[in-house]
Amino acid sequence: MKIVEVGPRDGLQNEKQVVSTQDKITYIELLVEAGLSRIEAVSFARPDRVPQMADAEAVMAGVPRRLSVSYIGLVMNERGLERAIASGVHEANIVVVATETFSQRNQGMSVKKALDGLEAMAERASRSGLSVSVTIGASFGCPFEGEVSTEQVTDIVRVAAQLDLNEIALADTIGVGTPVDVRRLVIATKEITDKPIRMHLHNTRNTGYANAFAALELGVSALDSSSGGIGGCPFAPNATGNIATEDLNYLLERSGSPTGLDFDRLLEASNFITSKLAIPTPALLGRAGWFPAAEYPEALPRS
Ligand code: MG
């Protein structure tokens, strides 16, 4: 299981406080130092719609470049994709939303129009040397239309499966899913395609980690998380954010799926960004500490 760090994008995008370009770059440097190798650094949304991401190009110009690190840019349309390519991201994460109302509100187009444009965008991105993933937003539920059927998601998976792209992601954008939904959607997706599946989970209703474990057991290849669990949900004003990278890391490591991340450095990154945002850290590992604690290696047998 691979952790995809989305704090700099989904986390910061959903925080009220706007963080300076230099602080975003420092945050990303700390994440790289912690060992994260896929980082969703920016969104190429319209700056007037998403002011938190208005400096996407400047952030990408300042991030540390390492052969081992792949930067992801979120894109919603052709214009965003051109910006992503020009900025030097390694991966384009193209969003398509499962429901009509959300699609209109999020990207100003119908689901059909978004799907019609997908092939050309995926081709354009891969011709430019970018890895491409498609994220299906609101796969588990829609803030406007409520329940989302399996068919609404698999209709999109079927289109994406035919295209030249590297990964299909199922997003619980508003954090309503349960492990039963994870199982239902992953099994339905695997019946259509053998492309790698990534999951984007929010802990809005405290089901995020149960969902992550279900995804692990089902052979999902990557999970999105934000360090510190920063972020929120634009449709639930007091909600917490993505599942937290350090808490997910603990769950995975202790479940026999090593991530190779440096726990202490991960906490440094979380503490840095939550201090800049002036918010308490939603993640719990920083409070409780790792187990077994490194200072007392003799305290517990390693079996
Ligand atoms: Mg999200």
CSV table of C-alpha atoms and ligand atoms in Angstrom, one decimal:
chain,number,residue,atom,x,y,z
A,1,MET,CA,0.0,0.0,0.0
A,2,LYS,CA,1.4,3.4,-1.0
A,3,ILE,CA,0.5,6.6,0.8
A,4,VAL,CA,-0.2,9.6,-1.4
A,5,GLU,CA,0.2,12.8,0.7
A,6,VAL,CA,-2.5,15.3,-0.2
A,7,GLY,CA,-2.1,17.8,2.7
A,8,PRO,CA,-0.6,20.5,0.5
A,9,ARG,CA,-3.6,20.3,-1.8
A,10,ASP,CA,-6.8,18.9,-0.2
A,11,GLY,CA,-5.7,19.8,3.3
A,12,LEU,CA,-4.8,23.5,2.6
A,13,GLN,CA,-7.5,24.0,0.1
A,14,ASN,CA,-10.1,23.3,2.8
A,15,GLU,CA,-8.6,25.4,5.5
A,16,LYS,CA,-9.8,29.0,6.0
A,17,GLN,CA,-6.3,30.3,6.7
A,18,VAL,CA,-4.3,30.9,3.5
A,19,VAL,CA,-0.7,29.8,3.9
A,20,SER,CA,2.1,31.7,2.2
A,21,THR,CA,3.9,30.2,-0.8
A,22,GLN,CA,7.2,29.9,1.1
A,23,ASP,CA,5.4,28.1,4.0
A,24,LYS,CA,3.8,25.7,1.5
A,25,ILE,CA,7.2,25.0,0.0
A,26,THR,CA,8.8,24.4,3.5
A,27,TYR,CA,5.8,22.1,4.3
A,28,ILE,CA,6.5,20.0,1.1
A,29,GLU,CA,10.2,19.9,1.9
A,30,LEU,CA,9.4,18.4,5.3
A,31,LEU,CA,7.1,15.9,3.7
A,32,VAL,CA,9.8,14.8,1.3
A,33,GLU,CA,12.2,14.5,4.2
A,34,ALA,CA,9.7,12.3,6.0
A,35,GLY,CA,9.9,9.9,3.0
A,36,LEU,CA,6.7,10.7,1.1
A,37,SER,CA,7.2,10.1,-2.5
A,38,ARG,CA,3.9,10.9,-4.1
A,39,ILE,CA,2.7,14.3,-3.1
A,40,GLU,CA,-0.4,16.1,-4.4
A,41,ALA,CA,1.2,19.5,-4.1
A,42,VAL,CA,-1.3,21.8,-5.9
A,43,SER,CA,-4.6,22.2,-7.6
A,44,PHE,CA,-4.9,24.0,-10.9
A,45,ALA,CA,-8.4,25.3,-10.2
A,46,ARG,CA,-9.5,28.8,-11.0
A,47,PRO,CA,-7.7,31.2,-8.6
A,48,ASP,CA,-11.0,33.1,-8.0
A,49,ARG,CA,-12.8,29.9,-7.1
A,50,VAL,CA,-10.0,28.4,-4.9
A,51,PRO,CA,-7.8,31.3,-3.6
A,52,GLN,CA,-5.8,28.8,-1.4
A,53,MET,CA,-4.3,27.3,-4.6
A,54,ALA,CA,-3.8,30.6,-6.5
A,55,ASP,CA,0.0,30.3,-6.2
A,56,ALA,CA,0.2,26.7,-7.7
A,57,GLU,CA,2.9,27.7,-10.3
A,58,ALA,CA,5.0,29.5,-7.7
A,59,VAL,CA,4.8,26.5,-5.3
A,60,MET,CA,5.8,24.1,-8.1
A,61,ALA,CA,8.7,26.4,-9.0
A,62,GLY,CA,10.1,26.1,-5.4
A,63,VAL,CA,9.5,22.4,-4.4
A,64,PRO,CA,12.6,20.2,-3.9
A,65,ARG,CA,13.2,18.1,-7.0
A,66,ARG,CA,14.3,14.5,-6.3
A,67,LEU,CA,14.2,11.5,-8.6
A,68,SER,CA,12.3,9.6,-6.0
A,69,VAL,CA,9.5,12.1,-5.6
A,70,SER,CA,6.5,12.5,-7.9
A,71,TYR,CA,4.4,15.6,-7.6
A,72,ILE,CA,0.8,15.5,-8.5
A,73,GLY,CA,-1.4,18.4,-9.7
A,74,LEU,CA,-5.2,18.2,-9.5
A,75,VAL,CA,-6.9,19.3,-12.7
A,76,MET,CA,-10.5,19.7,-13.6
A,77,ASN,CA,-10.4,20.9,-17.2
A,78,GLU,CA,-8.1,21.5,-20.3
A,79,ARG,CA,-7.0,24.8,-19.0
A,80,GLY,CA,-5.9,23.3,-15.7
A,81,LEU,CA,-4.1,20.5,-17.5
A,82,GLU,CA,-2.1,23.0,-19.6
A,83,ARG,CA,-1.1,24.8,-16.4
A,84,ALA,CA,-0.1,21.5,-14.8
A,85,ILE,CA,2.1,20.5,-17.7
A,86,ALA,CA,3.8,23.9,-17.8
A,87,SER,CA,4.4,23.8,-14.0
A,88,GLY,CA,6.4,20.6,-14.2
A,89,VAL,CA,4.2,18.2,-12.1
A,90,HIS,CA,4.9,14.5,-12.7
A,91,GLU,CA,1.3,13.4,-12.5
A,92,ALA,CA,-2.0,14.8,-13.5
A,93,ASN,CA,-4.9,13.8,-11.3
A,94,ILE,CA,-8.0,14.5,-13.4
A,95,VAL,CA,-11.3,14.8,-11.5
A,96,VAL,CA,-14.6,13.6,-12.8
A,97,VAL,CA,-17.6,13.8,-10.5
A,98,ALA,CA,-20.2,10.9,-10.2
A,99,THR,CA,-23.3,13.1,-9.9
A,100,GLU,CA,-24.7,15.7,-12.2
A,101,THR,CA,-25.3,18.5,-9.7
A,102,PHE,CA,-21.9,18.2,-8.1
A,103,SER,CA,-20.2,18.1,-11.5
A,104,GLN,CA,-22.0,21.3,-12.6
A,105,ARG,CA,-21.1,23.0,-9.3
A,106,ASN,CA,-17.5,21.7,-9.1
A,107,GLN,CA,-16.4,22.1,-12.7
A,108,GLY,CA,-19.2,23.8,-14.5
A,109,MET,CA,-20.0,20.9,-16.9
A,110,SER,CA,-22.2,17.9,-17.1
A,111,VAL,CA,-20.8,14.4,-16.3
A,112,LYS,CA,-21.1,13.5,-19.9
A,113,LYS,CA,-19.1,16.5,-21.1
A,114,ALA,CA,-16.4,15.7,-18.5
A,115,LEU,CA,-16.2,12.1,-19.7
A,116,ASP,CA,-16.2,13.2,-23.3
A,117,GLY,CA,-13.1,15.4,-22.6
A,118,LEU,CA,-11.3,12.8,-20.6
A,119,GLU,CA,-9.7,10.9,-23.5
A,120,ALA,CA,-8.1,13.9,-25.0
A,121,MET,CA,-6.9,15.1,-21.6
A,122,ALA,CA,-5.4,11.8,-20.7
A,123,GLU,CA,-3.6,11.6,-24.1
A,124,ARG,CA,-2.4,15.2,-23.8
A,125,ALA,CA,-1.0,14.5,-20.4
A,126,SER,CA,0.7,11.2,-21.2
A,127,ARG,CA,2.2,12.7,-24.5
A,128,SER,CA,3.8,15.3,-22.2
A,129,GLY,CA,5.3,12.6,-20.1
A,130,LEU,CA,2.9,12.8,-17.2
A,131,SER,CA,1.5,9.9,-15.4
A,132,VAL,CA,-2.3,10.2,-15.3
A,133,SER,CA,-4.9,9.2,-12.8
A,134,VAL,CA,-8.7,9.8,-12.9
A,135,THR,CA,-10.4,10.5,-9.6
A,136,ILE,CA,-14.1,9.9,-9.4
A,137,GLY,CA,-15.4,12.5,-7.0
A,138,ALA,CA,-18.5,11.9,-4.7
A,139,SER,CA,-18.3,8.1,-5.4
A,140,PHE,CA,-19.7,7.3,-2.0
A,141,GLY,CA,-22.3,10.1,-1.7
A,142,CYS,CA,-23.2,13.5,-3.0
A,143,PRO,CA,-23.8,16.7,-0.9
A,144,PHE,CA,-26.5,17.7,-3.3
A,145,GLU,CA,-28.1,14.5,-4.6
A,146,GLY,CA,-27.5,12.2,-1.6
A,147,GLU,CA,-27.0,8.5,-2.3
A,148,VAL,CA,-24.8,7.5,-5.3
A,149,SER,CA,-25.5,4.2,-6.9
A,150,THR,CA,-22.8,1.7,-7.8
A,151,GLU,CA,-23.8,2.1,-11.5
A,152,GLN,CA,-23.1,5.9,-11.4
A,153,VAL,CA,-19.5,5.1,-10.4
A,154,THR,CA,-19.0,2.1,-12.6
A,155,ASP,CA,-20.3,4.0,-15.7
A,156,ILE,CA,-17.3,6.3,-15.2
A,157,VAL,CA,-14.9,3.5,-14.4
A,158,ARG,CA,-15.9,1.8,-17.7
A,159,VAL,CA,-14.9,4.9,-19.6
A,160,ALA,CA,-11.7,5.4,-17.7
A,161,ALA,CA,-10.8,1.7,-18.1
A,162,GLN,CA,-10.6,2.2,-21.8
A,163,LEU,CA,-8.1,5.1,-21.7
A,164,ASP,CA,-4.4,5.3,-21.5
A,165,LEU,CA,-4.1,6.1,-17.8
A,166,ASN,CA,-2.2,4.7,-14.8
A,167,GLU,CA,-4.7,4.7,-12.0
A,168,ILE,CA,-8.4,5.0,-11.1
A,169,ALA,CA,-9.3,6.6,-7.8
A,170,LEU,CA,-12.6,6.4,-5.9
A,171,ALA,CA,-13.1,9.5,-3.7
A,172,ASP,CA,-15.2,9.7,-0.6
A,173,THR,CA,-15.2,13.5,-1.1
A,174,ILE,CA,-17.7,14.2,1.7
A,175,GLY,CA,-16.6,11.4,4.1
A,176,VAL,CA,-19.9,9.4,4.2
A,177,GLY,CA,-18.6,5.9,3.3
A,178,THR,CA,-18.3,2.8,5.4
A,179,PRO,CA,-16.2,-0.4,4.9
A,180,VAL,CA,-19.2,-2.0,3.2
A,181,ASP,CA,-19.3,0.8,0.6
A,182,VAL,CA,-15.5,0.4,0.1
A,183,ARG,CA,-16.0,-3.3,-0.6
A,184,ARG,CA,-19.0,-2.7,-2.9
A,185,LEU,CA,-17.2,-0.1,-5.0
A,186,VAL,CA,-13.7,-1.8,-5.1
A,187,ILE,CA,-15.2,-5.2,-6.1
A,188,ALA,CA,-17.4,-3.5,-8.8
A,189,THR,CA,-14.3,-1.6,-10.1
A,190,LYS,CA,-12.2,-4.7,-10.2
A,191,GLU,CA,-14.8,-6.5,-12.2
A,192,ILE,CA,-14.3,-3.9,-14.9
A,193,THR,CA,-10.6,-3.2,-14.9
A,194,ASP,CA,-7.3,-4.4,-13.5
A,195,LYS,CA,-5.9,-0.9,-13.4
A,196,PRO,CA,-4.5,0.1,-10.0
A,197,ILE,CA,-7.0,1.6,-7.6
A,198,ARG,CA,-6.4,4.5,-5.3
A,199,MET,CA,-8.8,5.6,-2.6
A,200,HIS,CA,-9.4,9.2,-1.4
A,201,LEU,CA,-10.9,9.0,2.1
A,202,HIS,CA,-12.1,11.7,4.5
A,203,ASN,CA,-12.6,11.1,8.2
A,204,THR,CA,-15.7,13.3,8.4
A,205,ARG,CA,-17.8,10.7,10.2
A,206,ASN,CA,-14.9,8.8,11.8
A,207,THR,CA,-15.1,5.9,9.3
A,208,GLY,CA,-12.0,6.9,7.4
A,209,TYR,CA,-9.6,4.4,9.1
A,210,ALA,CA,-12.0,1.5,9.0
A,211,ASN,CA,-12.4,2.3,5.3
A,212,ALA,CA,-8.6,2.4,4.8
A,213,PHE,CA,-8.3,-1.0,6.4
A,214,ALA,CA,-11.0,-2.4,4.1
A,215,ALA,CA,-9.2,-0.9,1.2
A,216,LEU,CA,-5.9,-2.6,2.3
A,217,GLU,CA,-7.6,-6.0,2.6
A,218,LEU,CA,-9.2,-5.5,-0.9
A,219,GLY,CA,-5.8,-4.9,-2.6
A,220,VAL,CA,-6.2,-1.2,-3.3
A,221,SER,CA,-2.8,0.1,-4.3
A,222,ALA,CA,-2.7,3.6,-2.8
A,223,LEU,CA,-4.5,5.7,-0.2
A,224,ASP,CA,-4.6,9.5,0.0
A,225,SER,CA,-4.1,11.1,3.4
A,226,SER,CA,-3.1,14.5,4.7
A,227,SER,CA,-0.4,14.9,7.4
A,228,GLY,CA,-1.9,16.0,10.6
A,229,GLY,CA,-5.3,15.2,9.2
A,230,ILE,CA,-5.6,18.9,8.1
A,231,GLY,CA,-8.4,20.0,5.8
A,232,GLY,CA,-12.1,19.8,6.1
A,233,CYS,CA,-15.2,19.3,4.0
A,234,PRO,CA,-16.6,22.2,2.1
A,235,PHE,CA,-20.1,20.8,2.7
A,236,ALA,CA,-19.8,20.1,6.4
A,237,PRO,CA,-18.5,23.3,8.1
A,238,ASN,CA,-17.2,21.7,11.3
A,239,ALA,CA,-15.9,18.5,9.8
A,240,THR,CA,-12.4,17.2,10.1
A,241,GLY,CA,-10.3,16.6,7.0
A,242,ASN,CA,-8.7,13.7,5.1
A,243,ILE,CA,-7.5,10.7,7.1
A,244,ALA,CA,-4.2,11.7,8.7
A,245,THR,CA,-0.9,10.4,7.2
A,246,GLU,CA,0.7,9.6,10.6
A,247,ASP,CA,-2.3,7.7,11.8
A,248,LEU,CA,-2.7,5.8,8.5
A,249,ASN,CA,1.0,5.1,8.6
A,250,TYR,CA,0.7,3.5,12.1
A,251,LEU,CA,-2.3,1.5,10.9
A,252,LEU,CA,-0.5,0.2,7.8
A,253,GLU,CA,2.9,-0.5,9.6
A,254,ARG,CA,1.2,-2.4,12.4
A,255,SER,CA,-0.9,-4.3,9.8
A,256,GLY,CA,2.1,-5.7,8.0
A,257,SER,CA,2.1,-3.1,5.2
A,258,PRO,CA,5.3,-1.1,5.7
A,259,THR,CA,5.5,2.4,4.3
A,260,GLY,CA,9.1,3.3,5.1
A,261,LEU,CA,8.0,6.8,6.4
A,262,ASP,CA,9.9,8.5,9.2
A,263,PHE,CA,7.4,8.9,12.0
A,264,ASP,CA,9.3,11.7,13.8
A,265,ARG,CA,9.8,13.7,10.6
A,266,LEU,CA,6.2,13.2,9.7
A,267,LEU,CA,5.2,14.8,13.0
A,268,GLU,CA,7.6,17.7,12.2
A,269,ALA,CA,5.7,18.3,9.0
A,270,SER,CA,2.3,18.1,10.7
A,271,ASN,CA,3.4,20.4,13.6
A,272,PHE,CA,4.8,22.9,11.1
A,273,ILE,CA,1.6,23.2,9.0
A,274,THR,CA,-0.8,23.1,12.0
A,275,SER,CA,1.2,25.9,13.6
A,276,LYS,CA,1.0,28.0,10.4
A,277,LEU,CA,-2.7,27.3,10.2
A,278,ALA,CA,-3.1,28.0,14.0
A,279,ILE,CA,-5.3,24.9,14.4
A,280,PRO,CA,-5.1,21.9,16.7
A,281,THR,CA,-3.8,18.7,15.0
A,282,PRO,CA,-6.7,16.4,14.3
A,283,ALA,CA,-4.3,13.4,14.0
A,284,LEU,CA,-3.8,11.3,17.2
A,285,LEU,CA,-0.3,9.8,16.8
A,286,GLY,CA,1.4,13.0,17.7
A,287,ARG,CA,-0.4,12.9,21.0
A,288,ALA,CA,-0.2,9.2,21.8
A,289,GLY,CA,3.2,8.4,20.3
A,290,TRP,CA,4.3,5.3,18.4
A,291,PHE,CA,3.9,1.8,19.9
A,292,PRO,CA,6.2,0.2,21.0
A,293,ALA,CA,8.0,3.4,22.0
A,294,ALA,CA,11.6,3.5,20.6
A,295,GLU,CA,13.0,4.6,24.0
A,296,TYR,CA,11.9,1.3,25.6
A,297,PRO,CA,12.8,-1.4,23.1
A,298,GLU,CA,13.2,-3.9,25.9
A,299,ALA,CA,9.7,-3.3,27.2
A,300,LEU,CA,8.0,-5.6,24.7
A,301,PRO,CA,9.1,-8.7,22.9
A,302,ARG,CA,9.0,-8.2,19.1
A,303,SER,CA,6.9,-11.2,18.3
B,1,MG,MG,-10.9,15.5,-0.7
